[in-house]
């Protein structure tokens, strides 16, 4: 393995950073020297005992000192990895080397420095995992017979996985039998088994390929064998780790779920949910184990990833098999009949009940007929779940129980009709009857009592929760809407007159909720988390009730105060975006589904009220504001929860009500119950209604209803006017009026369409139409400008890159120019020497004495030698120049495409060279 480069760099780091950590460079340097001496003793020691003592001392100092960890990372890995590779027979040395490596990757107890400071454990992990051979070497140690060798090896792999997961996963996948060796550790002694289990849990969190291999190696059988051996839900943290590993294998894989279902079945899983021993004994670890098994059930009921083929069929098969194994009984026992269990367990069980019956006809019938309790205190399971909704103090538990009714009523008109048929008012005594004291009360009567019992104590929480259940019962079912529309409630005081429709009572509570909000906090519900969602949930009930149901619209408009109050809700700037948006939808339904001919309640009256009190432009903006809200954009986010892991298990087991305890830290649009209100089906309903409402209002506004006809004076026959003249004048008048009406209708239609398409402050007349068109043009230009800016930024970045490359090539060209100039100078020197030689030869020829020297031959010989020396350099330069010329041509064409002036960029390059060549030519002449 090549650690030389790391050693050179990290040695400096160890010396420099160590001084910063401890504030004393001498101390750090001393520790570096000490580590270096120990490593030298390990490498070059003669006596085995001395080498073992050195490695023991090295482990101790590395475990206690950050600077020693840094120094070891800089110098020690090659030494200890050599021990592991070459001295396998010396078990004590191998143990010491592994223990030292574990210490080098484990943070010390010394207080940590600044966040931006070098962390030796991270650096050492990166250095050790950099070479794949080191991982394969460590995996090979798992086959050693010595217990401590295998134990320290697993600890070392776990530490590496914590700091460098990707590298370790890749190395294990590329190592033959790497996963197999780890799986074999699950059958080893208890301590090693637990370490291997923890390591596999970390490995399978994200790595799909490792998940497949682990399942192929028989993971399911080994996991449930360990869980049974440890005592199921009564077991310790080992059961928790087994369940986390199981969930990692099932979470994103329908194929793994099918394999589990068809090989081992679900009996072993459901046995964990059975309460053994004292049913009242719920320790924290037992709670965590139950949460893990309930998460497994929920994963099976999800069926896999949304986009995975066969997800729905796999989910239905899992629902069927789980129901056949009496999963419903176990879940109802935990969620409904175990009030002493933690809130988190009850909520998880209730969510699983909802997922178990969703869109599964047999399971829906089983839940509808299920009875809970013991004689004589037996009641239907749905009644017990409704009682939880109405009386629980936990918002989290209310949301989970409400999810059951949502799943029960979804695509289940038969079940909706059964629940709606029981909604019958029952007389009760003047004193308030607690809901949990009368288990014989029918489901519908209990629901009505929850809807109407809030008036006396002004606590609208119960009314809100009952409204949520009723909205599920009415959703998409006209027969249920008609049935509930016939329900009449007794007036609070008989002297106030006849009974009132249920829908009027619901609107009254909606108004009470708004008035309580205006008091700004002195009431007890103003500080509860439920206060955020009271109005939106009641509005959701009304929106669901009025959808596709004109009779409900007529009943709603029977009271003129309802329309006035609704207009105030839409225009109230202090209300939430959800209240304004849903109120706008409800107001639009009063137009869309209004079939009344009564002038005081028809659609034209509602549109006129919207136009006068709010303005169409401002009204349509309420839709846009609601669609931009977080729950509306994240309709499915409420169903996504983080996986249960060791880091989060303890907090989840202890929590009593996540939403209520942390309501002060939540934003208005991130309230968890609001997230469940704006689920995907309701969001789709709102989007459909919004589109239809826009079209309906535009149509009504463009074609106003005729007012009372008044006969103008021009239509009366004048005295002495003949019948023919009168008829001609009437005809001309009618034609003129028709033309004006057509022109008015055309302008009105254009105005309404512009208002529906654009936003802004409402105006009137032609200015509004022109302003709408201008806004459309401005918005279009703004988008085009934004796109142009983005393109310019891209071009600027490309231009900067090309300019950098051009600058580099200019520098290269300058260097080559300098080389050519040097070569030219050398050539000029040779020419000067040649000229001097020719002068001397000429003088010798003309003079006397001295032997005749063949100067011409000498000159030719010198010229040839100089030419040979320069030709090699010229050839190399010409080759380089040719390559650079090709690059310059490509850059020039690219710069030309980007609009750059290539000539100006290249201006001045080569001038010096030209001057040098001219001077050389002049000298030759």
PDB file of N, CA and C in Angstrom, residues 329-382:
ATOM      1  N   UNK A 329     -56.206  -7.542  14.846  1.00  0.00           N
ATOM      2  CA  UNK A 329     -56.407  -7.681  16.295  1.00  0.00           C
ATOM      3  C   UNK A 329     -55.208  -7.149  17.075  1.00  0.00           C
ATOM      4  N   UNK A 330     -53.995  -7.499  16.619  1.00  0.00           N
ATOM      5  CA  UNK A 330     -52.797  -7.037  17.330  1.00  0.00           C
ATOM      6  C   UNK A 330     -52.674  -5.512  17.264  1.00  0.00           C
ATOM      7  N   UNK A 331     -52.988  -4.952  16.096  1.00  0.00           N
ATOM      8  CA  UNK A 331     -52.846  -3.502  15.936  1.00  0.00           C
ATOM      9  C   UNK A 331     -53.885  -2.751  16.762  1.00  0.00           C
ATOM     10  N   UNK A 332     -55.120  -3.257  16.793  1.00  0.00           N
ATOM     11  CA  UNK A 332     -56.152  -2.599  17.605  1.00  0.00           C
ATOM     12  C   UNK A 332     -55.843  -2.726  19.089  1.00  0.00           C
ATOM     13  N   UNK A 333     -55.237  -3.828  19.484  1.00  0.00           N
ATOM     14  CA  UNK A 333     -54.854  -3.981  20.886  1.00  0.00           C
ATOM     15  C   UNK A 333     -53.832  -2.920  21.281  1.00  0.00           C
ATOM     16  N   UNK A 334     -52.840  -2.688  20.406  1.00  0.00           N
ATOM     17  CA  UNK A 334     -51.820  -1.688  20.718  1.00  0.00           C
ATOM     18  C   UNK A 334     -52.345  -0.263  20.573  1.00  0.00           C
ATOM     19  N   UNK A 335     -53.155  -0.009  19.546  1.00  0.00           N
ATOM     20  CA  UNK A 335     -53.552   1.361  19.250  1.00  0.00           C
ATOM     21  C   UNK A 335     -54.758   1.850  20.015  1.00  0.00           C
ATOM     22  N   UNK A 336     -55.687   0.933  20.358  1.00  0.00           N
ATOM     23  CA  UNK A 336     -56.956   1.340  20.965  1.00  0.00           C
ATOM     24  C   UNK A 336     -57.105   0.823  22.390  1.00  0.00           C
ATOM     25  N   UNK A 337     -56.733  -0.426  22.624  1.00  0.00           N
ATOM     26  CA  UNK A 337     -57.015  -1.059  23.909  1.00  0.00           C
ATOM     27  C   UNK A 337     -55.835  -1.022  24.874  1.00  0.00           C
ATOM     28  N   UNK A 338     -54.795  -0.271  24.538  1.00  0.00           N
ATOM     29  CA  UNK A 338     -53.638  -0.169  25.450  1.00  0.00           C
ATOM     30  C   UNK A 338     -53.370   1.291  25.781  1.00  0.00           C
ATOM     31  N   UNK A 339     -54.232   1.910  26.576  1.00  0.00           N
ATOM     32  CA  UNK A 339     -54.031   3.328  26.904  1.00  0.00           C
ATOM     33  C   UNK A 339     -52.769   3.574  27.723  1.00  0.00           C
ATOM     34  N   UNK A 340     -52.204   2.532  28.323  1.00  0.00           N
ATOM     35  CA  UNK A 340     -50.983   2.703  29.111  1.00  0.00           C
ATOM     36  C   UNK A 340     -49.726   2.676  28.240  1.00  0.00           C
ATOM     37  N   UNK A 341     -49.886   2.350  26.953  1.00  0.00           N
ATOM     38  CA  UNK A 341     -48.732   2.371  26.045  1.00  0.00           C
ATOM     39  C   UNK A 341     -48.369   3.811  25.706  1.00  0.00           C
ATOM     40  N   UNK A 342     -47.161   3.996  25.233  1.00  0.00           N
ATOM     41  CA  UNK A 342     -46.707   5.337  24.847  1.00  0.00           C
ATOM     42  C   UNK A 342     -47.532   5.856  23.687  1.00  0.00           C
ATOM     43  N   UNK A 343     -47.673   7.175  23.622  1.00  0.00           N
ATOM     44  CA  UNK A 343     -48.445   7.792  22.541  1.00  0.00           C
ATOM     45  C   UNK A 343     -47.867   7.420  21.185  1.00  0.00           C
ATOM     46  N   UNK A 344     -46.539   7.383  21.090  1.00  0.00           N
ATOM     47  CA  UNK A 344     -45.917   7.072  19.800  1.00  0.00           C
ATOM     48  C   UNK A 344     -46.289   5.669  19.333  1.00  0.00           C
ATOM     49  N   UNK A 345     -46.389   4.700  20.250  1.00  0.00           N
ATOM     50  CA  UNK A 345     -46.781   3.336  19.875  1.00  0.00           C
ATOM     51  C   UNK A 345     -48.237   3.315  19.439  1.00  0.00           C
ATOM     52  N   UNK A 346     -49.107   3.963  20.188  1.00  0.00           N
ATOM     53  CA  UNK A 346     -50.526   3.979  19.814  1.00  0.00           C
ATOM     54  C   UNK A 346     -50.725   4.626  18.446  1.00  0.00           C
ATOM     55  N   UNK A 347     -50.009   5.710  18.201  1.00  0.00           N
ATOM     56  CA  UNK A 347     -50.156   6.396  16.911  1.00  0.00           C
ATOM     57  C   UNK A 347     -49.661   5.530  15.758  1.00  0.00           C
ATOM     58  N   UNK A 348     -48.511   4.871  15.952  1.00  0.00           N
ATOM     59  CA  UNK A 348     -47.984   4.000  14.900  1.00  0.00           C
ATOM     60  C   UNK A 348     -48.945   2.852  14.616  1.00  0.00           C
ATOM     61  N   UNK A 349     -49.547   2.284  15.657  1.00  0.00           N
ATOM     62  CA  UNK A 349     -50.501   1.187  15.461  1.00  0.00           C
ATOM     63  C   UNK A 349     -51.746   1.673  14.729  1.00  0.00           C
ATOM     64  N   UNK A 350     -52.235   2.859  15.075  1.00  0.00           N
ATOM     65  CA  UNK A 350     -53.421   3.396  14.395  1.00  0.00           C
ATOM     66  C   UNK A 350     -53.143   3.663  12.916  1.00  0.00           C
ATOM     67  N   UNK A 351     -51.958   4.196  12.616  1.00  0.00           N
ATOM     68  CA  UNK A 351     -51.616   4.412  11.208  1.00  0.00           C
ATOM     69  C   UNK A 351     -51.557   3.090  10.452  1.00  0.00           C
ATOM     70  N   UNK A 352     -51.059   2.048  11.097  1.00  0.00           N
ATOM     71  CA  UNK A 352     -51.012   0.743  10.445  1.00  0.00           C
ATOM     72  C   UNK A 352     -52.410   0.186  10.207  1.00  0.00           C
ATOM     73  N   UNK A 353     -53.336   0.430  11.137  1.00  0.00           N
ATOM     74  CA  UNK A 353     -54.724  -0.004  10.919  1.00  0.00           C
ATOM     75  C   UNK A 353     -55.301   0.670   9.669  1.00  0.00           C
ATOM     76  N   UNK A 354     -55.074   1.980   9.538  1.00  0.00           N
ATOM     77  CA  UNK A 354     -55.559   2.675   8.356  1.00  0.00           C
ATOM     78  C   UNK A 354     -54.957   2.125   7.076  1.00  0.00           C
ATOM     79  N   UNK A 355     -53.647   1.873   7.084  1.00  0.00           N
ATOM     80  CA  UNK A 355     -53.004   1.334   5.882  1.00  0.00           C
ATOM     81  C   UNK A 355     -53.451  -0.090   5.602  1.00  0.00           C
ATOM     82  N   UNK A 356     -53.783  -0.852   6.634  1.00  0.00           N
ATOM     83  CA  UNK A 356     -54.207  -2.234   6.443  1.00  0.00           C
ATOM     84  C   UNK A 356     -55.552  -2.334   5.719  1.00  0.00           C
ATOM     85  N   UNK A 357     -56.461  -1.406   5.963  1.00  0.00           N
ATOM     86  CA  UNK A 357     -57.810  -1.495   5.372  1.00  0.00           C
ATOM     87  C   UNK A 357     -57.950  -0.651   4.110  1.00  0.00           C
ATOM     88  N   UNK A 358     -56.986   0.206   3.790  1.00  0.00           N
ATOM     89  CA  UNK A 358     -57.137   1.130   2.666  1.00  0.00           C
ATOM     90  C   UNK A 358     -57.325   0.376   1.354  1.00  0.00           C
ATOM     91  N   UNK A 359     -58.459   0.661   0.668  1.00  0.00           N
ATOM     92  CA  UNK A 359     -58.749   0.096  -0.653  1.00  0.00           C
ATOM     93  C   UNK A 359     -58.706  -1.439  -0.665  1.00  0.00           C
ATOM     94  N   UNK A 360     -59.073  -2.055   0.428  1.00  0.00           N
ATOM     95  CA  UNK A 360     -59.117  -3.519   0.520  1.00  0.00           C
ATOM     96  C   UNK A 360     -60.481  -3.898   1.085  1.00  0.00           C
ATOM     97  N   UNK A 361     -61.362  -4.392   0.230  1.00  0.00           N
ATOM     98  CA  UNK A 361     -62.770  -4.576   0.601  1.00  0.00           C
ATOM     99  C   UNK A 361     -62.929  -5.541   1.779  1.00  0.00           C
ATOM    100  N   UNK A 362     -62.208  -6.643   1.791  1.00  0.00           N
ATOM    101  CA  UNK A 362     -62.361  -7.616   2.877  1.00  0.00           C
ATOM    102  C   UNK A 362     -61.902  -7.030   4.212  1.00  0.00           C
ATOM    103  N   UNK A 363     -60.779  -6.342   4.187  1.00  0.00           N
ATOM    104  CA  UNK A 363     -60.297  -5.747   5.440  1.00  0.00           C
ATOM    105  C   UNK A 363     -61.201  -4.617   5.909  1.00  0.00           C
ATOM    106  N   UNK A 364     -61.804  -3.871   4.977  1.00  0.00           N
ATOM    107  CA  UNK A 364     -62.758  -2.824   5.350  1.00  0.00           C
ATOM    108  C   UNK A 364     -63.970  -3.421   6.061  1.00  0.00           C
ATOM    109  N   UNK A 365     -64.475  -4.519   5.523  1.00  0.00           N
ATOM    110  CA  UNK A 365     -65.612  -5.181   6.172  1.00  0.00           C
ATOM    111  C   UNK A 365     -65.218  -5.727   7.544  1.00  0.00           C
ATOM    112  N   UNK A 366     -63.992  -6.239   7.644  1.00  0.00           N
ATOM    113  CA  UNK A 366     -63.543  -6.776   8.935  1.00  0.00           C
ATOM    114  C   UNK A 366     -63.467  -5.677   9.990  1.00  0.00           C
ATOM    115  N   UNK A 367     -62.966  -4.510   9.609  1.00  0.00           N
ATOM    116  CA  UNK A 367     -62.892  -3.405  10.568  1.00  0.00           C
ATOM    117  C   UNK A 367     -64.287  -2.915  10.941  1.00  0.00           C
ATOM    118  N   UNK A 368     -65.190  -2.854   9.961  1.00  0.00           N
ATOM    119  CA  UNK A 368     -66.557  -2.372  10.245  1.00  0.00           C
ATOM    120  C   UNK A 368     -67.292  -3.287  11.222  1.00  0.00           C
ATOM    121  N   UNK A 369     -66.997  -4.576  11.198  1.00  0.00           N
ATOM    122  CA  UNK A 369     -67.703  -5.530  12.065  1.00  0.00           C
ATOM    123  C   UNK A 369     -66.924  -5.857  13.339  1.00  0.00           C
ATOM    124  N   UNK A 370     -65.744  -5.324  13.494  1.00  0.00           N
ATOM    125  CA  UNK A 370     -64.900  -5.663  14.643  1.00  0.00           C
ATOM    126  C   UNK A 370     -65.474  -5.051  15.928  1.00  0.00           C
ATOM    127  N   UNK A 371     -65.522  -5.868  16.974  1.00  0.00           N
ATOM    128  CA  UNK A 371     -65.987  -5.423  18.280  1.00  0.00           C
ATOM    129  C   UNK A 371     -64.819  -5.486  19.263  1.00  0.00           C
ATOM    130  N   UNK A 372     -64.754  -4.510  20.144  1.00  0.00           N
ATOM    131  CA  UNK A 372     -63.675  -4.435  21.121  1.00  0.00           C
ATOM    132  C   UNK A 372     -64.253  -4.444  22.530  1.00  0.00           C
ATOM    133  N   UNK A 373     -63.424  -4.871  23.488  1.00  0.00           N
ATOM    134  CA  UNK A 373     -63.844  -4.888  24.884  1.00  0.00           C
ATOM    135  C   UNK A 373     -64.347  -6.256  25.304  1.00  0.00           C
ATOM    136  N   UNK A 374     -64.738  -6.332  26.539  1.00  0.00           N
ATOM    137  CA  UNK A 374     -65.280  -7.557  27.092  1.00  0.00           C
ATOM    138  C   UNK A 374     -66.678  -7.298  27.622  1.00  0.00           C
ATOM    139  N   UNK A 375     -67.485  -8.345  27.582  1.00  0.00           N
ATOM    140  CA  UNK A 375     -68.869  -8.207  28.068  1.00  0.00           C
ATOM    141  C   UNK A 375     -68.874  -7.728  29.517  1.00  0.00           C
ATOM    142  N   UNK A 376     -69.774  -6.843  29.863  1.00  0.00           N
ATOM    143  CA  UNK A 376     -70.816  -6.230  29.009  1.00  0.00           C
ATOM    144  C   UNK A 376     -70.358  -4.943  28.316  1.00  0.00           C
ATOM    145  N   UNK A 377     -69.092  -4.622  28.414  1.00  0.00           N
ATOM    146  CA  UNK A 377     -68.594  -3.368  27.865  1.00  0.00           C
ATOM    147  C   UNK A 377     -67.974  -3.623  26.483  1.00  0.00           C
ATOM    148  N   UNK A 378     -68.829  -3.979  25.555  1.00  0.00           N
ATOM    149  CA  UNK A 378     -68.382  -4.256  24.195  1.00  0.00           C
ATOM    150  C   UNK A 378     -68.957  -3.182  23.274  1.00  0.00           C
ATOM    151  N   UNK A 379     -68.120  -2.689  22.360  1.00  0.00           N
ATOM    152  CA  UNK A 379     -68.584  -1.697  21.401  1.00  0.00           C
ATOM    153  C   UNK A 379     -67.829  -1.867  20.091  1.00  0.00           C
ATOM    154  N   UNK A 380     -68.383  -1.354  18.988  1.00  0.00           N
ATOM    155  CA  UNK A 380     -67.681  -1.451  17.696  1.00  0.00           C
ATOM    156  C   UNK A 380     -66.335  -0.731  17.735  1.00  0.00           C
ATOM    157  N   UNK A 381     -65.397  -1.277  16.983  1.00  0.00           N
ATOM    158  CA  UNK A 381     -64.050  -0.700  16.964  1.00  0.00           C
ATOM    159  C   UNK A 381     -64.074   0.733  16.446  1.00  0.00           C
ATOM    160  N   UNK A 382     -64.926   1.009  15.449  1.00  0.00           N
ATOM    161  CA  UNK A 382     -64.988   2.366  14.902  1.00  0.00           C
ATOM    162  C   UNK A 382     -65.494   3.354  15.947  1.00  0.00           C
TER     163      UNK A 382
END
